[in-house]
CSV table of C-alpha atoms and ligand atoms in Angstrom, one decimal:
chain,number,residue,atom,x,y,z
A,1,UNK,CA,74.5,98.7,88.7
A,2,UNK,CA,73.5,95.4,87.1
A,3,UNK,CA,70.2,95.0,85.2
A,4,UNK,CA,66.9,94.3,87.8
A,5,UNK,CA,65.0,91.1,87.2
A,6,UNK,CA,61.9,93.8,86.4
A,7,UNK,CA,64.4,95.4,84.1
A,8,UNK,CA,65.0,92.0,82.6
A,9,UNK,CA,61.8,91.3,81.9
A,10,UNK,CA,60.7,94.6,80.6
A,11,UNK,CA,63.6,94.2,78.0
A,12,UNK,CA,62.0,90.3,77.1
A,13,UNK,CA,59.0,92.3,76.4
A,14,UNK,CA,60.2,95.4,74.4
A,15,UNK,CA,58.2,96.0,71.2
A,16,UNK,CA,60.3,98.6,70.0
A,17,UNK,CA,63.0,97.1,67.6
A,18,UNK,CA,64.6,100.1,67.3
A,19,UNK,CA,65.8,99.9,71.5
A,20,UNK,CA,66.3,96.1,71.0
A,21,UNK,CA,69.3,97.2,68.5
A,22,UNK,CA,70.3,99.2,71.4
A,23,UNK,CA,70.5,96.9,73.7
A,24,UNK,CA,72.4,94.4,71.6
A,25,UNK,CA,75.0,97.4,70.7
A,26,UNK,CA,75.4,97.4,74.6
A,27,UNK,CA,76.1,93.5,75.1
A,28,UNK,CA,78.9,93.6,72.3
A,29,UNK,CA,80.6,97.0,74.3
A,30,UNK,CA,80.2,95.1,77.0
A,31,UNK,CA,81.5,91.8,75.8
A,32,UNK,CA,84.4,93.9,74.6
A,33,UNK,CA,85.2,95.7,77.6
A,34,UNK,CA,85.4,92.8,80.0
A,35,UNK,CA,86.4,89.8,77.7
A,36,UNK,CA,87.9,91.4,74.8
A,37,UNK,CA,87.9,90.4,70.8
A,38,UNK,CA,88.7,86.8,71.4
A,39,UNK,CA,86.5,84.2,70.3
A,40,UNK,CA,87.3,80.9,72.3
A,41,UNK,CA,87.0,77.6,70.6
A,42,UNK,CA,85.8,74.6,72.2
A,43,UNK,CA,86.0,71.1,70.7
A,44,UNK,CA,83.0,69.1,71.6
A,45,UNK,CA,83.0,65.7,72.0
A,46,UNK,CA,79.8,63.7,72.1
A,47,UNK,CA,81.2,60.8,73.8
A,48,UNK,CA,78.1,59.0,74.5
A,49,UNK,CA,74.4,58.9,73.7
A,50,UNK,CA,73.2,56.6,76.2
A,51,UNK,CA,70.9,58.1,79.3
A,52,UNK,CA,68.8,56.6,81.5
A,53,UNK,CA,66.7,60.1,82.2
A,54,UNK,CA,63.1,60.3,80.4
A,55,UNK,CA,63.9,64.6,79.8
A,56,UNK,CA,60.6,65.1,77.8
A,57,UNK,CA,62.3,67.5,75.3
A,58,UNK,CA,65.9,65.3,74.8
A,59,UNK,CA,66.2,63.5,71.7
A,60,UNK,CA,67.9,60.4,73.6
A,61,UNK,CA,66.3,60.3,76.2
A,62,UNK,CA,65.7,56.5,77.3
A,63,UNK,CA,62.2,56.4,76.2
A,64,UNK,CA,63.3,57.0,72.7
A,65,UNK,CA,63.9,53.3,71.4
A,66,UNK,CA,64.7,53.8,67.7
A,67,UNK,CA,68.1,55.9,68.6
A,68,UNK,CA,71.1,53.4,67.9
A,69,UNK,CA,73.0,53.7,71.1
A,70,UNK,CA,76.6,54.6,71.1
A,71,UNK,CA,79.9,55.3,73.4
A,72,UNK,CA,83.2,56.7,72.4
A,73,UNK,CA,86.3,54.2,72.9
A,74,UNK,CA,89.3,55.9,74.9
A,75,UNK,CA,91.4,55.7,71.4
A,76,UNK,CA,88.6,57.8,69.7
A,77,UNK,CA,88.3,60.2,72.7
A,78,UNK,CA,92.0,60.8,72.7
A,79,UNK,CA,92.2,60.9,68.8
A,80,UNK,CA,89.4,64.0,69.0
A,81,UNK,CA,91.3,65.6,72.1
A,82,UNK,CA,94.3,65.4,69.4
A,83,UNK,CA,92.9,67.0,67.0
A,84,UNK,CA,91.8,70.2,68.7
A,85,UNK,CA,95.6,70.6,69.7
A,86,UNK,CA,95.9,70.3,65.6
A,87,UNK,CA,92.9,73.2,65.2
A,88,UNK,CA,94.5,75.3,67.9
A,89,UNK,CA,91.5,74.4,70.0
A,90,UNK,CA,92.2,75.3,73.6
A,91,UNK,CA,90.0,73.2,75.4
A,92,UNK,CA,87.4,69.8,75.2
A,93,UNK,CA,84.3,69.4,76.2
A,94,UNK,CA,83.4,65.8,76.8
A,95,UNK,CA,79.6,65.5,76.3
A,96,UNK,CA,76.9,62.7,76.8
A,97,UNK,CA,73.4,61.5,78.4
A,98,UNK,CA,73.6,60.5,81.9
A,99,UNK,CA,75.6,57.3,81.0
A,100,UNK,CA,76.9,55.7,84.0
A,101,UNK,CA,78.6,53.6,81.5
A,102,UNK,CA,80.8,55.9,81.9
A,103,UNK,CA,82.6,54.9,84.8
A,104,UNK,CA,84.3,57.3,87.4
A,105,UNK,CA,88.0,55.4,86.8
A,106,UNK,CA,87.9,54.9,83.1
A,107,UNK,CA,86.8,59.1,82.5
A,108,UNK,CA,89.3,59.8,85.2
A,109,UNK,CA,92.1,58.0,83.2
A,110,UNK,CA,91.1,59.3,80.0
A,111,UNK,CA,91.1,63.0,81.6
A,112,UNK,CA,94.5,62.3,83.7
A,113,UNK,CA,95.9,61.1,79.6
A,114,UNK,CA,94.8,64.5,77.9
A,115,UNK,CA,96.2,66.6,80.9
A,116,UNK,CA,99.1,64.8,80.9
A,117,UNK,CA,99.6,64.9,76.8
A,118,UNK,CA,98.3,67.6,76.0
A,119,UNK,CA,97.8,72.1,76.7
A,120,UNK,CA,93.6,71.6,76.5
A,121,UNK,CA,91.9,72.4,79.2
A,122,UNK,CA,88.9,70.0,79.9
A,123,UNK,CA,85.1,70.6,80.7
A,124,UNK,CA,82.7,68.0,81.3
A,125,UNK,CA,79.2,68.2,80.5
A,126,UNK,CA,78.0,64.7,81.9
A,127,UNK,CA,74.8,65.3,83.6
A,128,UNK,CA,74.3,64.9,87.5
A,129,UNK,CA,76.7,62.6,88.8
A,130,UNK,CA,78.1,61.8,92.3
A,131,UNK,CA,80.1,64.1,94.7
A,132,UNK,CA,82.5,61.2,94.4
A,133,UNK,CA,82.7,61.2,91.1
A,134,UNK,CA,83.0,64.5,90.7
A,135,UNK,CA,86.2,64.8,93.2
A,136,UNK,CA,87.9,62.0,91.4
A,137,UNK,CA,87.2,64.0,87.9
A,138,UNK,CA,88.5,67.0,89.4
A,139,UNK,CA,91.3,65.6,91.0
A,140,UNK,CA,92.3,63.9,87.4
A,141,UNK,CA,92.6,67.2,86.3
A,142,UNK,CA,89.0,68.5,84.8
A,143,UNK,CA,88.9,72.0,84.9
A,144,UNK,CA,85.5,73.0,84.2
A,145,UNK,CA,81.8,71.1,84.4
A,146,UNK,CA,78.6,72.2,82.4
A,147,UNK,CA,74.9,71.4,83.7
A,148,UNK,CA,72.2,73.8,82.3
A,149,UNK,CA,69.4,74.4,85.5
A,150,UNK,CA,67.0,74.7,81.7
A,151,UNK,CA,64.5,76.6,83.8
A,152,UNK,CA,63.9,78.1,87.7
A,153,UNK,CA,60.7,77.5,87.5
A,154,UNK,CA,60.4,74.4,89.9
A,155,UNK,CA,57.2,73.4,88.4
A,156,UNK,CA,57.5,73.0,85.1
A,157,UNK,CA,61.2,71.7,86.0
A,158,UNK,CA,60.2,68.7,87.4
A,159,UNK,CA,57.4,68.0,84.5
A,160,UNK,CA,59.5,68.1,82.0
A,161,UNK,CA,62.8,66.3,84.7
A,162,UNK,CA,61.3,63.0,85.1
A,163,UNK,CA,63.0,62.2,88.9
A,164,UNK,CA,65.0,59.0,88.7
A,165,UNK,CA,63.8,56.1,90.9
A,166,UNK,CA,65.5,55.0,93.8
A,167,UNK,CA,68.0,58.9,93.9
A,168,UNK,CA,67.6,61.7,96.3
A,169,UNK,CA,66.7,64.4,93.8
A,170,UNK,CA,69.0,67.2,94.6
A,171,UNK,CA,68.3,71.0,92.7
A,172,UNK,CA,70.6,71.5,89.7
A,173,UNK,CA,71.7,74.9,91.4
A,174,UNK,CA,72.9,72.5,94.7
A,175,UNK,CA,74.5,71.0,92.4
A,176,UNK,CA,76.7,73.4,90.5
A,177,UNK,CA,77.4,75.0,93.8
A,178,UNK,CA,78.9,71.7,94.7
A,179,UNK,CA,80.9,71.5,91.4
A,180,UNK,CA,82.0,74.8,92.8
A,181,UNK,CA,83.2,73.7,95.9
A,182,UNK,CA,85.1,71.3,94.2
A,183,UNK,CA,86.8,73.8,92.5
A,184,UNK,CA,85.3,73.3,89.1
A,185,UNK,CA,84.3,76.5,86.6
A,186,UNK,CA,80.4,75.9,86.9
A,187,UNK,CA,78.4,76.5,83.3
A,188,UNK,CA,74.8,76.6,83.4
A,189,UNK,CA,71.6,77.4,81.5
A,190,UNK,CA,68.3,77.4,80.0
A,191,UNK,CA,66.4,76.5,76.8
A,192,UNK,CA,64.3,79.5,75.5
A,193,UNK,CA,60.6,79.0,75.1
A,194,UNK,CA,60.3,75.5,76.1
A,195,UNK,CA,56.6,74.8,76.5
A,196,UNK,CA,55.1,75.8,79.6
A,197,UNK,CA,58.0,78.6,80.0
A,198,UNK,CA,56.7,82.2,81.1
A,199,UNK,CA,58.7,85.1,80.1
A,200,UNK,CA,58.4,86.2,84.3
A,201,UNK,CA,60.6,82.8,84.7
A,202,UNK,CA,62.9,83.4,81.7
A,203,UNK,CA,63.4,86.7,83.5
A,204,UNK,CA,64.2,85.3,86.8
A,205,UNK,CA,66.7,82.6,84.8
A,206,UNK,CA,68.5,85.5,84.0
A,207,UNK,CA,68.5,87.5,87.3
A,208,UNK,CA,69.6,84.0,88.6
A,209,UNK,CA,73.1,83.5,86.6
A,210,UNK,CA,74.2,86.8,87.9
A,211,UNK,CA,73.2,85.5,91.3
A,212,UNK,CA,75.2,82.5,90.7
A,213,UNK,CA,78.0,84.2,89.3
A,214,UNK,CA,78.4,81.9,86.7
A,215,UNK,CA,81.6,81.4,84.6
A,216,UNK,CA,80.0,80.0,81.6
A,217,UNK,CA,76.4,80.3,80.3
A,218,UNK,CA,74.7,78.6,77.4
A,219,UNK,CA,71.6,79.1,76.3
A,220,UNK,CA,69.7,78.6,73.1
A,221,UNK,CA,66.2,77.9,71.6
A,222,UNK,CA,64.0,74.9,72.9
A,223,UNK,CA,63.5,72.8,69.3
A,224,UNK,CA,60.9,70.1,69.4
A,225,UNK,CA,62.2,66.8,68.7
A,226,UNK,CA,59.1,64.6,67.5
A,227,UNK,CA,60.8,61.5,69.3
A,228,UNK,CA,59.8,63.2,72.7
A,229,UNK,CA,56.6,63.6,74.6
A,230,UNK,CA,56.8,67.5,74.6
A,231,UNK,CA,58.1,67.2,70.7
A,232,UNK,CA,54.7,65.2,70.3
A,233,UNK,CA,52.4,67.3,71.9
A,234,UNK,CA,52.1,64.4,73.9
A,235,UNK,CA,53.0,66.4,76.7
A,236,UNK,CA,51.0,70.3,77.0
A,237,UNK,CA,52.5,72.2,79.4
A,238,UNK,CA,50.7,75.8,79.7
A,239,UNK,CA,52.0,79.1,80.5
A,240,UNK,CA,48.4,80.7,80.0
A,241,UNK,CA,47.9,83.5,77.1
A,242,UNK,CA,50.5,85.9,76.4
A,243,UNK,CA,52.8,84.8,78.3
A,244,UNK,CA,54.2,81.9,76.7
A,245,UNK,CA,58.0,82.7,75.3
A,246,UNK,CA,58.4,81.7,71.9
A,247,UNK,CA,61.3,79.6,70.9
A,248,UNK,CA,62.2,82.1,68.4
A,249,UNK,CA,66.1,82.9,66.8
A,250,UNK,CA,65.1,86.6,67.8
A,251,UNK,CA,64.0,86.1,71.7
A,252,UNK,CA,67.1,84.0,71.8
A,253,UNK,CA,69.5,86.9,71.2
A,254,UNK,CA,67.7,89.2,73.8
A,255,UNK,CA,68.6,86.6,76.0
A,256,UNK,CA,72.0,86.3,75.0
A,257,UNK,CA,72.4,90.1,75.5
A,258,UNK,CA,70.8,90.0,78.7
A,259,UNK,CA,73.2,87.1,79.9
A,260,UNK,CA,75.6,89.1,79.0
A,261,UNK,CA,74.7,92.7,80.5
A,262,UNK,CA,74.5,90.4,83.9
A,263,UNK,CA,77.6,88.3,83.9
A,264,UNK,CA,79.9,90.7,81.9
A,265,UNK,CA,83.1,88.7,82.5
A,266,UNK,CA,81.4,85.5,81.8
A,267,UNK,CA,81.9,82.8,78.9
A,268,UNK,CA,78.8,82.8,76.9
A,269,UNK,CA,78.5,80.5,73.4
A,270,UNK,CA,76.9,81.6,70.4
A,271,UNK,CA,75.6,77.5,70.2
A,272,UNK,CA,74.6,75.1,68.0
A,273,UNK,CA,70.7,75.5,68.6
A,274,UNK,CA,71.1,78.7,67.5
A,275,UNK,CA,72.9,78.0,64.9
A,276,UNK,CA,70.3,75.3,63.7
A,277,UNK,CA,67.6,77.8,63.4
A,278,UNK,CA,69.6,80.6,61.6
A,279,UNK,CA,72.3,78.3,59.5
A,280,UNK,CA,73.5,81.4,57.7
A,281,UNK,CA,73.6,84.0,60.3
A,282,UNK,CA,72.7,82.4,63.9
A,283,UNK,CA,76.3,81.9,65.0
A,284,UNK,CA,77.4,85.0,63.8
A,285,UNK,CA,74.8,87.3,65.4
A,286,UNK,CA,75.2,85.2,68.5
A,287,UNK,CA,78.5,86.6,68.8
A,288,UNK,CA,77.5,90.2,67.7
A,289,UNK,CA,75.0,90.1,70.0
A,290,UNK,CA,77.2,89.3,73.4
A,291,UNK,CA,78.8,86.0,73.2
A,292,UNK,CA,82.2,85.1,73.2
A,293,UNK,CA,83.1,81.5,72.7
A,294,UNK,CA,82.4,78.6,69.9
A,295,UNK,CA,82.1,74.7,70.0
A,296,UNK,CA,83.1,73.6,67.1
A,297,UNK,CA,81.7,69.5,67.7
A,298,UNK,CA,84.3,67.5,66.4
A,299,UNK,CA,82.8,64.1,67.4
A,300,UNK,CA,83.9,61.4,64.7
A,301,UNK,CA,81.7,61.6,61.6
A,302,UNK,CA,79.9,58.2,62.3
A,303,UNK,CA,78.7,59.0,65.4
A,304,UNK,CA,77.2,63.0,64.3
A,305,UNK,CA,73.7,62.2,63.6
A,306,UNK,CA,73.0,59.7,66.5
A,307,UNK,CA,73.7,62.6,69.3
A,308,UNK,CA,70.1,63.8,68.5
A,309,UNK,CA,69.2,65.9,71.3
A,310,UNK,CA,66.9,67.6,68.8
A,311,UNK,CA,66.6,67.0,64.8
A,312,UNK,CA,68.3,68.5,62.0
A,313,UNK,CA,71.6,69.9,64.6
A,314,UNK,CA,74.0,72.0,62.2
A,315,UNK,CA,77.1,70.4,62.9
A,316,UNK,CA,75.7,67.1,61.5
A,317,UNK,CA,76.4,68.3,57.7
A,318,UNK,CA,80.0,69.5,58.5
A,319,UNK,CA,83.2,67.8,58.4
A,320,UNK,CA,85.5,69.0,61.5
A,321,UNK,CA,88.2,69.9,59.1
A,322,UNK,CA,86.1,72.2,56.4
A,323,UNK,CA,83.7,74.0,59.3
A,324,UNK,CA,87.0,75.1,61.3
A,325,UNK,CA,88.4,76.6,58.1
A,326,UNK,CA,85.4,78.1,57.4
A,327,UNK,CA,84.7,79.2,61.5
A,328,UNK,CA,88.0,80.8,61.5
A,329,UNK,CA,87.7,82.8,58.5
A,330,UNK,CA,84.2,84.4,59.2
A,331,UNK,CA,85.3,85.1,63.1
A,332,UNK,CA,88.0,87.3,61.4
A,333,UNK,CA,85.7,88.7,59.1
A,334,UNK,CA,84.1,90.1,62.1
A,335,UNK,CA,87.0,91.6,63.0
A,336,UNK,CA,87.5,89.6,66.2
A,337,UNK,CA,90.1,87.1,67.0
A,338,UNK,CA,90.8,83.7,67.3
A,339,UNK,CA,91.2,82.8,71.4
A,340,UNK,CA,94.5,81.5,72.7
A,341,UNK,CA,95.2,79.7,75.2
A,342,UNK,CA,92.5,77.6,77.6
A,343,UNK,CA,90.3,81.1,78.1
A,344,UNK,CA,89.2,80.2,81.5
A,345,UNK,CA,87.1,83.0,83.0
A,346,UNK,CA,89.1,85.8,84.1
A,347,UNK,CA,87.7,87.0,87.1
A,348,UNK,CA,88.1,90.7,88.2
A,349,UNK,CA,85.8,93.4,90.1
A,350,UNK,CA,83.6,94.6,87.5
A,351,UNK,CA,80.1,95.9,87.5
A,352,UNK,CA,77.6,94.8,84.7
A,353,UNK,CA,76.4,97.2,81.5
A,354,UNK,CA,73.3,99.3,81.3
A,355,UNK,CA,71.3,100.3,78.6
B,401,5AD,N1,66.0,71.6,72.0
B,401,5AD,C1,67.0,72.5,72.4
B,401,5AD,N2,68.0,72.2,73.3
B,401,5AD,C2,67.9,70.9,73.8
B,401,5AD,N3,68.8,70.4,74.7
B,401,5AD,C3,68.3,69.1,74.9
B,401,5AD,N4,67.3,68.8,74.2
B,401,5AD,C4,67.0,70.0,73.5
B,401,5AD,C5,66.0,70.4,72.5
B,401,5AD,N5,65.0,69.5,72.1
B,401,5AD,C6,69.8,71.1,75.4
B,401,5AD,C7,69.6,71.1,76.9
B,401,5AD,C8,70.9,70.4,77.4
B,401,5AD,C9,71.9,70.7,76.3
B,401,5AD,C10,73.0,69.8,76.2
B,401,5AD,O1,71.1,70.5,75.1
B,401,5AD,O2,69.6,72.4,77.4
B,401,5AD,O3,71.3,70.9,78.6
């Protein structure tokens, strides 16, 4: 029997830190039983910064003026899909803003190109583009697209989702169902303890992955980005007292537990966000504490810093070449192992953990 949404959200509110251990010891049996020791790498690729949303919490979002603007070349995508095969990396994600830039035949190409040359499998994680679109990335070989929902709650979704003008707005959950259809892997998720955010909706965000059967889910902790109107208090979204979540490193691993205990066989990052709050620990307790997978960004070094989404990212420090060394040696110091292979979501009948 799968966790309840109540249960969920008594677990979001447990005091006792002694049961929160507990439950964290249950994500990792969990994440052992159904997924095993491997960790999965992922290369990222931030192959454009350019969006024409206004997301009040995104870094480069249009509004924000004093971002230099760039987009990947196909020579430099294909150059960082060739170095994951050198890491061992068994799959790409191709990241950016909603850039229609990036045109459905020229990513189609450059997807057909990697499927053709190389083992990776390839997710996209390009925002909310057209059915059309989408088909013709599919049928060029992508395996897998990534649009987080951020939050159920339809309110404070569309404050903080600025519609665009002129496009039927369609739900991000029609959406991935769509990608579905199409016969994508659908990733989703949310930000934890963006303002306005109750911990009854967090709850429900959680209930709601299991719903969707997900086959990956990311989630990590809303940072304010002063570039933004949330960032600058500009924009005050209220979830009334006490029940606010926090954007904390430590309500960010109940999540990730919980995530887990509902979609046991699921792909579930220990990400960057985390990562940025806890640069010693965060990954590694991510992937104690339920997850499974990694995304190493290996986005050339000129470009790192300008994919601000929010400020002071960990990756932006590292060079590809030293954090994979690095990576690799402190997954095995966990005892866990390296992933082979694309590690597409291995679907069987299974029942989620209890605690
Ligand atoms: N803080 C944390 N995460 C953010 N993202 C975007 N902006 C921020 C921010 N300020 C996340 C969103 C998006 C993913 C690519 O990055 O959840 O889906």
């Amino acid at each position: 029997m799968p966790l309840t949404e109540p249960e969920i959200l008594q677990w979001l509110l447990e005091p006792d830190e002694a049961r929160v251990e507990a439950l964290y010891r249950e994500a990792d049996r969990v994440r052992h039983e159904h997924v095993g020791d491997a960790v999965h790498l992922r290369g990222l690729i931030e192959v454009s910064n350019i969006c024409i949303r206004q997301c009040a919490y995104c870094g480069i979002r249009a509004g924000n003026t004093s971002l230099q603007r760039y987009r990947l070349s196909r020579d430099e995508i294909l150059e960082c899909a060739r170095q994951a095969v050198m890491f061992g990396y068994g799959t790409v994600v191709m990241q950016a803003g909603e850039d229609y830039g990036i045109e459905r035949d020229w990513m189609g190409e450059i997807i057909q190109t990697i499927k053709r040359d190389t083992p990776l499998a390839v997710t996209l994680s390009l925002g909310e583009r057209s059915e059309e679109e989408l088909r013709v990335w599919r049928e060029a070989g992508a395996d897998r697209y990534l649009l987080r929902f951020e939050t159920s709650d339809p309110a404070l979704f569309s404050m903080i989702h600025p519609p665009v003008h002129g496009r039927m707005a369609e739900s991000r959950i029609e959406q991935l169902l769509r990608l579905r259809a199409l016969g994508y892997e659908i990733g989703s998720g949310v930000m934890v303890g963006i303002p306005g955010q109750r911990y009854c909706s967090l709850a429900h965000d959680i209930a709601l992955f299991g719903e969707l059967d997900l086959d990956m889910i990311g989630v990590g902790p809303y940072l304010p980005h002063p570039a933004t109107p949330l960032g600058a208090e500009a924009l005050r979204p209220s979830a009334g007292a006490g029940e606010q979540v926090p954007n904390s490193e430590h309500l960010t691993y109940r999540v990730v537990a919980l995530t887990r205990l509902v979609c046991p066989q699921a792909n579930i990052p220990s990400t960057t966000a985390l990562s940025t709050l806890n640069t010693q620990e965060g990954r590694t307790l991510g992937l104690q504490r339920g997850a499974n997978v990694v995304m190493p960004n290996i986005t050339p070094a000129q470009y790192r810093a300008l994919y601000e989404i929010y400020p002071a990212k960990s990756c932006i420090r590292e060079t590809s070449s030293d954090f994979h060394a690095q990576l690799i040696a402190g997954i095995r110091a966990l005892g866990r192992e390296i992933g082979e292979g694309p590690g597409g979501r291995n679907k069987k009948a299974a029942s989620g953990g209890r605690v």
